[in-house]
XYZ file of N, CA, C and O in Angstrom:
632
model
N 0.814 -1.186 0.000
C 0.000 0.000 0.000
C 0.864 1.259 0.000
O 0.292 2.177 -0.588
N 1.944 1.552 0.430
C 2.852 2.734 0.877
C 3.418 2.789 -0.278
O 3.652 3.846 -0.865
N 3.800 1.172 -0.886
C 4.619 1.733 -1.948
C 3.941 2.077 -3.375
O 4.516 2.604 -4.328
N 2.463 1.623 -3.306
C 1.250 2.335 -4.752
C 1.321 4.043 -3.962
O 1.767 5.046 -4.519
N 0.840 3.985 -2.779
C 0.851 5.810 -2.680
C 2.044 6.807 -3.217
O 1.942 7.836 -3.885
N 3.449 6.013 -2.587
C 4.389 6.719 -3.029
C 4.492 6.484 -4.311
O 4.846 7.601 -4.688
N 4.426 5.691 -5.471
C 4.303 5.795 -6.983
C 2.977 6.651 -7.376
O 2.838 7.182 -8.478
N 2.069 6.709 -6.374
C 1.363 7.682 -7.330
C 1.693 8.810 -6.798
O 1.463 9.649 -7.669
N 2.189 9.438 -5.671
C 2.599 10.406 -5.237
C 3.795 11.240 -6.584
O 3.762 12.375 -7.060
N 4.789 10.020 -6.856
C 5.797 10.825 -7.614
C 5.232 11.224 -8.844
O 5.444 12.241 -9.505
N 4.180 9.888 -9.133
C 3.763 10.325 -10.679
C 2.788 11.773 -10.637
O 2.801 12.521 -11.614
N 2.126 12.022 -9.677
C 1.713 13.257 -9.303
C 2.725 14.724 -9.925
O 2.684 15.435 -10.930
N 3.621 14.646 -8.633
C 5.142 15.331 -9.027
C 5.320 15.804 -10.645
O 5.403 16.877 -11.243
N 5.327 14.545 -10.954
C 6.091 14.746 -12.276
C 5.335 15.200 -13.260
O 5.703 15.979 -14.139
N 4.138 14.666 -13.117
C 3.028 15.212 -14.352
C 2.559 16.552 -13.969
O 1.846 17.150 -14.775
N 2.849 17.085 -12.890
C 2.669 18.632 -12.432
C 3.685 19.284 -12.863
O 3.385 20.269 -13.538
N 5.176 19.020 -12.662
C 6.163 19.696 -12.824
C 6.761 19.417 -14.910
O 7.306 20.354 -15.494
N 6.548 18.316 -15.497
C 6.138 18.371 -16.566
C 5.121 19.668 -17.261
O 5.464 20.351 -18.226
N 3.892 19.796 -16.560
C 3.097 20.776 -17.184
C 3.439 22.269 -17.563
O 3.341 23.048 -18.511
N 4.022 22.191 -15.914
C 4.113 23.963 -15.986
C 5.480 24.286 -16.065
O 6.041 25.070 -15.300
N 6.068 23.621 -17.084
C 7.496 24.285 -17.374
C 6.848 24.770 -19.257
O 6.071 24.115 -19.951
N 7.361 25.764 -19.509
C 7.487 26.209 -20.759
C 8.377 26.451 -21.701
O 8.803 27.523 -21.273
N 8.855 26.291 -22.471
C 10.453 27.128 -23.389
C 9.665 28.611 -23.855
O 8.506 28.823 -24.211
N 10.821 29.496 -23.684
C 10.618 30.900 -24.253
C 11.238 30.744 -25.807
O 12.222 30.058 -26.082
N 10.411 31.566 -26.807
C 11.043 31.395 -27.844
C 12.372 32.569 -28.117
O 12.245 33.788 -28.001
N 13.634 31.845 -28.499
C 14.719 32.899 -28.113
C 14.650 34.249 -29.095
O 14.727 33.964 -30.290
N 14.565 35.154 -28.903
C 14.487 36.971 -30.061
C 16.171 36.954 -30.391
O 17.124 37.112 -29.629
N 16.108 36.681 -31.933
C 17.382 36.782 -32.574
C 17.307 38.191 -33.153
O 16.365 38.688 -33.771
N 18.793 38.882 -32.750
C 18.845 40.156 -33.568
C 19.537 40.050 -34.516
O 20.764 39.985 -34.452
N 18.754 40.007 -35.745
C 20.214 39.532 -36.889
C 20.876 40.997 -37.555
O 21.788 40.919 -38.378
N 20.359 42.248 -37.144
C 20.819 43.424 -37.560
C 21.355 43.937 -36.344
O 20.891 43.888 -35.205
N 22.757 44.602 -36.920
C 23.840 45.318 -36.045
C 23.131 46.641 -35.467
O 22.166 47.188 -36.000
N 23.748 47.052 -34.326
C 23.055 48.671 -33.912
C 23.837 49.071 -32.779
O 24.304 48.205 -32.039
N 24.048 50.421 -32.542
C 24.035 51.149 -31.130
C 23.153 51.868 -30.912
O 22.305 52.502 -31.540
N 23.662 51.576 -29.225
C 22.554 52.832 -28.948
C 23.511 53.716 -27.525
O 24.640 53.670 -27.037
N 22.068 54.563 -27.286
C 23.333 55.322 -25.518
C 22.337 54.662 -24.167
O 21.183 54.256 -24.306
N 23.119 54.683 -22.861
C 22.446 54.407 -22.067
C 23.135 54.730 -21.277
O 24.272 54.938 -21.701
N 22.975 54.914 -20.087
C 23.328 55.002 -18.900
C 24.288 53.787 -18.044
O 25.106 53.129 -18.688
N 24.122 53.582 -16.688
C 24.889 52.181 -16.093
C 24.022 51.662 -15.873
O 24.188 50.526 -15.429
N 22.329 52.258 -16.079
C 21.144 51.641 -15.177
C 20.183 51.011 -16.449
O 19.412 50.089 -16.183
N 20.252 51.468 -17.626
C 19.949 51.581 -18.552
C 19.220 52.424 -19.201
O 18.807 52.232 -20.344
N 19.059 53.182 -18.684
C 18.048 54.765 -18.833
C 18.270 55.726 -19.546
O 19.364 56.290 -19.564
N 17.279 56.070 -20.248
C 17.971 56.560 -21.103
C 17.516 58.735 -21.440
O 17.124 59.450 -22.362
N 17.922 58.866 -20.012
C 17.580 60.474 -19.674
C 18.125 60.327 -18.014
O 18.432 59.271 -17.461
N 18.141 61.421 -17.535
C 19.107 61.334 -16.112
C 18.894 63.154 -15.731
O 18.691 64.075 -16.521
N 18.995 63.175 -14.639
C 18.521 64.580 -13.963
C 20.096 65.154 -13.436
O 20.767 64.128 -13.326
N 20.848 66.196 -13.115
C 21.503 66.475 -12.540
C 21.577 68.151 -11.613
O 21.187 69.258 -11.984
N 22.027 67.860 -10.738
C 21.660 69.012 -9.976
C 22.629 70.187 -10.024
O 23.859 70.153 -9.989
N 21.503 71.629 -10.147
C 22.576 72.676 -10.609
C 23.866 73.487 -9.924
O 24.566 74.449 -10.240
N 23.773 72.460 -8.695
C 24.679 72.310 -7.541
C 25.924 71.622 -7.635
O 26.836 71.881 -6.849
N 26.046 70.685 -8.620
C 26.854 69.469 -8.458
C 28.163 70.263 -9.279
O 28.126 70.756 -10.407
N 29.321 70.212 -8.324
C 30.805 70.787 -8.598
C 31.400 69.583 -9.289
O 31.462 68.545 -8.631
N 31.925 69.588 -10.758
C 33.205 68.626 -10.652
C 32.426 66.936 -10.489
O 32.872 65.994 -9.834
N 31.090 66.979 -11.362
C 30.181 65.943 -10.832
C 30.814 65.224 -12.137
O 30.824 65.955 -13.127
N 31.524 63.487 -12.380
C 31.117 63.330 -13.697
C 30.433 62.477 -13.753
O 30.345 61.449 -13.081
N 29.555 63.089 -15.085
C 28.799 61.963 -15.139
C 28.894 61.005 -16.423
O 29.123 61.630 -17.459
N 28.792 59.915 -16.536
C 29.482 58.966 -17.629
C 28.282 58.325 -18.754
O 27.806 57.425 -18.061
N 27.802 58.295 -19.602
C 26.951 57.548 -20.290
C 27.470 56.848 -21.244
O 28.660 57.067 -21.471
N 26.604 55.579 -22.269
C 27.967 54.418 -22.631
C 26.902 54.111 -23.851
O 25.707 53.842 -23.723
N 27.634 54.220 -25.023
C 27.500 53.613 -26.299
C 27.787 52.087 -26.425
O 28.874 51.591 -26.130
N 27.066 51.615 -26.737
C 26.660 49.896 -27.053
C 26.852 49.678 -28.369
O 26.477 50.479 -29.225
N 27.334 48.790 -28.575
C 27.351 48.664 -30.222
C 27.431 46.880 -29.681
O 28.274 46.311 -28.988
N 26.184 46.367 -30.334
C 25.208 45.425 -30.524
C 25.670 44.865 -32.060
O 25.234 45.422 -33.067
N 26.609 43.690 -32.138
C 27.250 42.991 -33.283
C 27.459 41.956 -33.195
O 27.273 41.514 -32.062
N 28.018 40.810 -34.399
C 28.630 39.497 -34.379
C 30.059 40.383 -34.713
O 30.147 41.451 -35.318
N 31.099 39.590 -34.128
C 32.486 40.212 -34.279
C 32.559 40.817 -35.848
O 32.297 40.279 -36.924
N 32.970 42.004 -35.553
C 33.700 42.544 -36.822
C 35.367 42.236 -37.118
O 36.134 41.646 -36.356
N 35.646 42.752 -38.305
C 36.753 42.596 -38.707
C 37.594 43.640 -38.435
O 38.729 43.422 -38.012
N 37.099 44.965 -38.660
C 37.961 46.013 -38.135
C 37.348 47.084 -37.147
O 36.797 46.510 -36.208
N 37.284 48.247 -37.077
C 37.202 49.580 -35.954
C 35.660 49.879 -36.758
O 35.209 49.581 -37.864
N 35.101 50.682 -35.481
C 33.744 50.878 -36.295
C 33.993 52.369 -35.160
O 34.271 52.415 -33.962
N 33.740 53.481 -36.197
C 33.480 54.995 -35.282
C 32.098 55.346 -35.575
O 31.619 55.613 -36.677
N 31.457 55.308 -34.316
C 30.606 56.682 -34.376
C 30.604 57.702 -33.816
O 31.362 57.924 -32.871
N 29.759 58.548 -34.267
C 29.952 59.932 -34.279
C 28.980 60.647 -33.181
O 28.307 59.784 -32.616
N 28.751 61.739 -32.791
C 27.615 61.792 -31.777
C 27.907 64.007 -31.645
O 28.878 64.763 -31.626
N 26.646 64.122 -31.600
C 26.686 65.879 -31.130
C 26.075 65.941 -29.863
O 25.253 65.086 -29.533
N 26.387 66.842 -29.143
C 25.863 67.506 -28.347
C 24.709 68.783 -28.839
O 24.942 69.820 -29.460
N 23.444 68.269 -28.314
C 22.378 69.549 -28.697
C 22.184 69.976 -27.124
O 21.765 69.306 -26.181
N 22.794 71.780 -27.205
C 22.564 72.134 -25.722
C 21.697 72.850 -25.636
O 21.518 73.493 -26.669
N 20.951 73.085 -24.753
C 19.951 73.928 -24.544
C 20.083 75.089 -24.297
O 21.054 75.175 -23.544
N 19.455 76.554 -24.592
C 19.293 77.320 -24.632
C 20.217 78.405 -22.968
O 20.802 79.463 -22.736
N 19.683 76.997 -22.208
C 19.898 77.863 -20.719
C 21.508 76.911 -20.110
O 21.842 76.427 -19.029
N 21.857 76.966 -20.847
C 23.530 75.684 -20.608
C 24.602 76.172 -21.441
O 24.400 76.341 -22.643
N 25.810 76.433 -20.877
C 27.187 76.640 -21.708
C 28.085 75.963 -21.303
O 28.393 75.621 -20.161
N 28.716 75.671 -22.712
C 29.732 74.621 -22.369
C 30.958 75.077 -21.774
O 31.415 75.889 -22.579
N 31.617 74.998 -20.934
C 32.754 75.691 -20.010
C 32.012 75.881 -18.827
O 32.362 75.375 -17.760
N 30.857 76.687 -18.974
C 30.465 77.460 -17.528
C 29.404 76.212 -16.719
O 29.320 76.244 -15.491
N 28.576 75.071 -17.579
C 27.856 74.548 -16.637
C 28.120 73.194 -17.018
O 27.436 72.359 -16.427
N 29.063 72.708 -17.981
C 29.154 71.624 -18.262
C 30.719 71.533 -18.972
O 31.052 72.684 -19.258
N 31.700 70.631 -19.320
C 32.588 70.454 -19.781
C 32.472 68.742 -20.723
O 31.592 67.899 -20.547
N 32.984 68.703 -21.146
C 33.171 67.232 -22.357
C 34.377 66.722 -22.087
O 35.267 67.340 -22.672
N 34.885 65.513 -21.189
C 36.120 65.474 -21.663
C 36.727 64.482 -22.706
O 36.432 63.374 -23.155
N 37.739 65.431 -22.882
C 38.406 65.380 -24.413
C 38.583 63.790 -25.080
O 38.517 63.462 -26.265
N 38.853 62.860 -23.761
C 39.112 61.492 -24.219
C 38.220 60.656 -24.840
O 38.364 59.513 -25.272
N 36.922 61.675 -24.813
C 35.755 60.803 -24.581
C 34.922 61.698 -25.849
O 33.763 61.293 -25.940
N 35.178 62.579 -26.632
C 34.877 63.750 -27.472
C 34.773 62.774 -29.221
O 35.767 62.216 -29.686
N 33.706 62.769 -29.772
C 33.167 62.435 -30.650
C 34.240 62.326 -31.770
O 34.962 63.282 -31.489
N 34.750 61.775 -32.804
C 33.979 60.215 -32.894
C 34.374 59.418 -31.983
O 35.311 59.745 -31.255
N 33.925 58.570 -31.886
C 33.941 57.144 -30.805
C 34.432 55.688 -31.665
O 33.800 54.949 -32.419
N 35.330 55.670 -31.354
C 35.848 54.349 -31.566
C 36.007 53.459 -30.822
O 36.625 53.566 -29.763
N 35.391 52.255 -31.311
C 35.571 50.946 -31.381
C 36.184 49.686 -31.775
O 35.400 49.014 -32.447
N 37.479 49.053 -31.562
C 38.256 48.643 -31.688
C 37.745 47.348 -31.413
O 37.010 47.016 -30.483
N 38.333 46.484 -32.553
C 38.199 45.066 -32.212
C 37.847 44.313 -31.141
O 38.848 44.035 -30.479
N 36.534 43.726 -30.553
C 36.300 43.195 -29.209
C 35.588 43.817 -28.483
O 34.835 43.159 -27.766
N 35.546 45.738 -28.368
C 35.498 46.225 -27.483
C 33.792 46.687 -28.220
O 33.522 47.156 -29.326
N 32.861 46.295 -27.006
C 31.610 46.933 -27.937
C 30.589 47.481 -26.476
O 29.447 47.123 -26.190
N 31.704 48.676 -25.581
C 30.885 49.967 -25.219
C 32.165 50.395 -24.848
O 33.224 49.907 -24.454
N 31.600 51.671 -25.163
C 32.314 53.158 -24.793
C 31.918 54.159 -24.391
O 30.946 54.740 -24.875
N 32.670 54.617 -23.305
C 31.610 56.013 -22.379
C 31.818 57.008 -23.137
O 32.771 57.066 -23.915
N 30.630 58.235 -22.944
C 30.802 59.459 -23.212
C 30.736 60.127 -21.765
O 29.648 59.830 -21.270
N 31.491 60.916 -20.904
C 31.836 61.648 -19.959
C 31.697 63.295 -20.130
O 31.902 63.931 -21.164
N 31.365 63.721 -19.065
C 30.918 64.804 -19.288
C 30.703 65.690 -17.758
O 29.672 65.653 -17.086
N 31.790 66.375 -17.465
C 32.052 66.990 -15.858
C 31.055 68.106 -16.089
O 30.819 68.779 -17.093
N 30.433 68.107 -14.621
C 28.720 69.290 -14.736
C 29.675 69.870 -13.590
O 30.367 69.245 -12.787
N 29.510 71.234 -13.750
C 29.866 72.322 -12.880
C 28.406 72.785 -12.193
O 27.208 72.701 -12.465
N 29.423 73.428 -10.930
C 27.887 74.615 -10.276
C 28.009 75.357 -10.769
O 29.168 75.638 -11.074
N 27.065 76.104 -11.153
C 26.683 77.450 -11.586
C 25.003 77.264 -11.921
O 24.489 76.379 -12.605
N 24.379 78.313 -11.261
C 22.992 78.638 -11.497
C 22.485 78.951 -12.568
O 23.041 79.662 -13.405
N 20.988 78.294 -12.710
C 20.167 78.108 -13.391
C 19.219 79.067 -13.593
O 18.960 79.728 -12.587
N 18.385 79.456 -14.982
C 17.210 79.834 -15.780
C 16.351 79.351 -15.877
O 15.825 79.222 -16.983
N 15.774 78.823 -14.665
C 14.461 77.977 -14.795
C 13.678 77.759 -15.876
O 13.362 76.689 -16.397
N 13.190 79.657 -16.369
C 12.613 79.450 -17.756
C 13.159 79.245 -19.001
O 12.597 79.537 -20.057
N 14.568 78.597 -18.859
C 14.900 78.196 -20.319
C 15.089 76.929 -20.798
O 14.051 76.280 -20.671
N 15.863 76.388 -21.229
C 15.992 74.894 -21.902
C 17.445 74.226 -21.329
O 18.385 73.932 -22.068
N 17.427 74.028 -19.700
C 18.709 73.505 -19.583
C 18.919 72.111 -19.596
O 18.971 71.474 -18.545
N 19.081 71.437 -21.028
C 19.440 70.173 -21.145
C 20.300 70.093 -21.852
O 20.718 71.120 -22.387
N 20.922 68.770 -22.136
C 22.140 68.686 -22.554
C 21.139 67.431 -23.569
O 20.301 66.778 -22.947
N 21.308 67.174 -25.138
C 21.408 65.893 -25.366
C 22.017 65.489 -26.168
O 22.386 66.084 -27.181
N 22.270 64.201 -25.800
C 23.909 63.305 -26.388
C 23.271 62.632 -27.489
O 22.382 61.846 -27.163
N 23.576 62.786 -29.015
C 22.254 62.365 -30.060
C 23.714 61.965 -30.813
O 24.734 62.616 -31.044
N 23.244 60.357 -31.121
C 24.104 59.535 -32.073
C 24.033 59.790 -33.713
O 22.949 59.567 -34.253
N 24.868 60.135 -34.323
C 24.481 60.869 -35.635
C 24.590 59.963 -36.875
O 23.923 60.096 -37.900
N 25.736 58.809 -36.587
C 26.245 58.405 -37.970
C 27.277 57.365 -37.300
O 27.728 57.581 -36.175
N 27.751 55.828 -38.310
C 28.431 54.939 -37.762
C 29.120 54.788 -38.951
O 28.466 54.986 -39.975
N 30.462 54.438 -39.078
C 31.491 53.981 -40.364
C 31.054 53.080 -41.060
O 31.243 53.061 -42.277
N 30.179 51.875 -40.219
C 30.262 50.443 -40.715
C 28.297 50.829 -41.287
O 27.383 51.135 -40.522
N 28.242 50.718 -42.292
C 26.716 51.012 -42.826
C 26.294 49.887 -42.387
O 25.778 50.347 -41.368
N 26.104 48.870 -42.324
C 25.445 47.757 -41.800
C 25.124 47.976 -40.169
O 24.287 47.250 -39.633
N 25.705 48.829 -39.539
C 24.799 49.016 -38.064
C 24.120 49.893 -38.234
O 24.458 50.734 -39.067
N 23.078 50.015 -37.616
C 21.951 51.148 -37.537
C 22.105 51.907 -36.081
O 22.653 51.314 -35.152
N 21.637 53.135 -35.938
C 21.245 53.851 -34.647
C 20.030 53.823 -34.502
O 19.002 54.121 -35.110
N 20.456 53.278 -33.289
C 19.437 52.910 -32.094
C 18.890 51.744 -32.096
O 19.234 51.227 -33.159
N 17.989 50.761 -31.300
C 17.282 49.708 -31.176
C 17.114 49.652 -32.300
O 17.411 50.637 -32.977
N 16.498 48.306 -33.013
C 15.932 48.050 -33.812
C 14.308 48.200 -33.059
O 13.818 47.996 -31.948
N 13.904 48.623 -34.241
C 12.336 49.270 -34.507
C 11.953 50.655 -34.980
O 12.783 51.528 -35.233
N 10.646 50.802 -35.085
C 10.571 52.023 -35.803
C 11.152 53.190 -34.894
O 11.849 54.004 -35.500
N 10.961 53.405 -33.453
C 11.572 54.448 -32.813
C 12.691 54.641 -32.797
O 13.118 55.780 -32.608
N 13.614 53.449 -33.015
C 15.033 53.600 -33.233
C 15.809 54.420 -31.640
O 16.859 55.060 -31.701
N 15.092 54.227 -30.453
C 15.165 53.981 -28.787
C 17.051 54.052 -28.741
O 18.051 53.705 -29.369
N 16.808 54.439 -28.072
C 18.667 54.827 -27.808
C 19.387 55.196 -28.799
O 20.558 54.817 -28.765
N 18.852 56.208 -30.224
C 19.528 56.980 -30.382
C 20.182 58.124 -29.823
O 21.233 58.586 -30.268
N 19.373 58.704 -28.567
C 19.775 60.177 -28.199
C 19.486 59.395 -26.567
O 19.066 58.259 -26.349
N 19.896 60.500 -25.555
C 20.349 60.763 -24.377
C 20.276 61.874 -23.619
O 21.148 62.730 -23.762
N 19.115 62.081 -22.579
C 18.760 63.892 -22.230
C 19.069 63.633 -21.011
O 18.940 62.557 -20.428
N 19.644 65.003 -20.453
C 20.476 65.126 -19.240
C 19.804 66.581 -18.827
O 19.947 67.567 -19.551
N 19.162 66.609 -17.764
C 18.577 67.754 -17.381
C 19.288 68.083 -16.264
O 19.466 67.369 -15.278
N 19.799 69.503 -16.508
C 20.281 70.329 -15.034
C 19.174 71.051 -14.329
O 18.443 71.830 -14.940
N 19.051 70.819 -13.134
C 17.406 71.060 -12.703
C 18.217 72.139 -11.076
O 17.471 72.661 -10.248
């Protein structure tokens, strides 16, 4: 008797744990791309108009099967109206457009030291980091899809 309960007990088990397992079907990206993001993955970030000597770092992805050689892209800064470069923000130089990518290596920061100096509430103080153009025509900017999602990067001094 103990040993029919415990066989139907396991067969229980198993035909339960059989059921509710599923496979996910795996999402192949067969097209190359970058995009920008953050360390968190976010893709906009607040900074305060307080912050001395703050840096802050954001990181180009470049999403590939190994290449053969260097792939640069390119990237502008669109600043806002109420932001200058020297007085509330700096670029540094190591990190200053185009962006290269070297064999293996597929992210690279863009850096960017925020100074104090006060703010224009009523104007446009953002900074955004907008991906323009890549060497290798076969990658695209940004996600694949129509929004094309991590092309650009907004940084608000608040």
């Amino acid at each position: 008797m103990k040993k029919a309960l415990f066989l139907w007990g396991a067969s229980l088990l198993l035909a339960a744990g059989g059921s509710s397992c599923s496979t996910n079907e795996q999402v192949i990206f067969d097209d190359a791309f970058v995009y920008l993001a953050d360390a968190n993955g976010a893709s906009a970030s607040t900074i305060d108009w307080d912050s001395q000597n703050y840096l802050g770092t954001y990181y180009v992805y470049l999403v590939t099967p190994a290449l053969d050689g260097d792939v640069q892209v390119t990237y502008d800064l669109v600043v806002g109206n109420g932001l200058t470069e020297g007085v509330d923000f700096k670029t540094v130089a190591s990190t200053a457009s185009p962006i290269t990518f070297t064999k293996g290596i597929y992210t690279m920061p863009i850096r960017i030291e925020w100074l104090k100096h006060e703010l224009d509430a009523t104007k446009d103080n953002t900074v955004r980091i907008v991906l323009r153009s890549c060497s290798n025509p076969s990658v695209q900017i940004g996600r694949p899809g129509p929004d094309h999602l991590g092309s650009e990067y907004t940084i608000t001094k608040r």
